[in-house]
Amino acid sequence: MIEVRQLTRVFRTYKKRPGFWGGVRGLIRREFEETRAADDISFDIAEGELVGFLGPNGAGKTTTLKMLSGLIYPTSGTARVAGFDPTRRENAYRRIFALVLGQKNQLWWDLPAQESFLLLRHIYGLPADQYKQTLDELVALLGIGAKLNVMVRELSLGERMKMELIAALLHRPRVLFLDEPTIGLDVISQRAVRAFLRDYNRRYRTTILLTSHYMADIKELCERVIVINKGKKIYDGALDRLENGSGSRGKIVRFVPGGAWPEGWTSSFGATTRDDEGKFTVRVPGANIVAVSQEILTTGPVADITIEDVPLEDVIAELFAAK
């Protein structure tokens, strides 16, 4: 469904020196800086896949989505979505994809969302019966029917995002690009949006490329992730393989001593820290979890102990640092 080959986008920005005379110098001799927002990126996404697209701020995620949407042109490389070249912006292509930017609105701010939906119906030339059927289904899935006649500016952030999703899906796109759709939402709204996306993807096999800084979004929705950093792709594969790394999955053991404990104690199996309240944290490879647990319990009394996976955020951060 999506084929990307050596996609590159270079932005050229003017570097102005400070002050009045810096501006004057700029009139005579301009200095420019080139930024490779996307640098030789290649990947394929099959029909019906829901793929996470990860990277730090400025890594090139949004730039890549905009190139796939035809909003900006690549400096070099090619992309095809459902057989279309996004740079040509053909009407047939614009009818099969949707782009949702979590930080930008597509709905009219001073009108109820249902008015914007009607406008979109005419833009896409949707038959009345198809429009009503799709709208009713999306409204029911998102539980937002009571807010259709409320001004968009008076909706909560979570309600606005649900309306944005409805607007994006009214024409039943085959491909959906989502750029941080849960940004700024509370926990309940995040869960509602995630549940909707998961259900919609399973029902209609819509191909979805999702960027998010909330790892809960990625863990709940995506089996595969693509990670980019400084414009370059550094990982493309299964999420569980990324979490596991090259060896067994890392674990974090936290425990509170139940009495006297050796001064300066450290585990022989992993990095050990102790906070001001005396609680120990040991990070070990998953294969050593039994051994380190036995080591702790035989060293001294323990009042409480917990074992958890290394957070995905830490795994991603380490991957960025390594690159």
mmCIF file of N, CA and C in Angstrom, residues 36 61 69 160 249:
data_model
loop_
_atom_site.group_PDB
_atom_site.id
_atom_site.type_symbol
_atom_site.label_atom_id
_atom_site.label_comp_id
_atom_site.label_asym_id
_atom_site.label_seq_id
_atom_site.Cartn_x
_atom_site.Cartn_y
_atom_site.Cartn_z
ATOM 1 N N ARG A 36 18.588 18.325 6.769
ATOM 2 C CA ARG A 36 18.024 17.138 6.114
ATOM 3 C C ARG A 36 16.939 16.568 7.029
ATOM 4 N N LYS A 61 9.481 13.072 11.248
ATOM 5 C CA LYS A 61 8.248 12.279 11.142
ATOM 6 C C LYS A 61 7.155 13.038 10.386
ATOM 7 N N SER A 69 1.604 12.768 1.824
ATOM 8 C CA SER A 69 0.304 13.389 1.567
ATOM 9 C C SER A 69 0.343 14.341 0.376
ATOM 10 N N ARG A 160 -12.862 17.611 20.430
ATOM 11 C CA ARG A 160 -12.419 18.150 19.136
ATOM 12 C C ARG A 160 -11.644 17.095 18.356
ATOM 13 N N ARG A 249 14.688 -9.753 27.301
ATOM 14 C CA ARG A 249 14.108 -8.470 27.672
ATOM 15 C C ARG A 249 14.628 -7.992 29.026
#
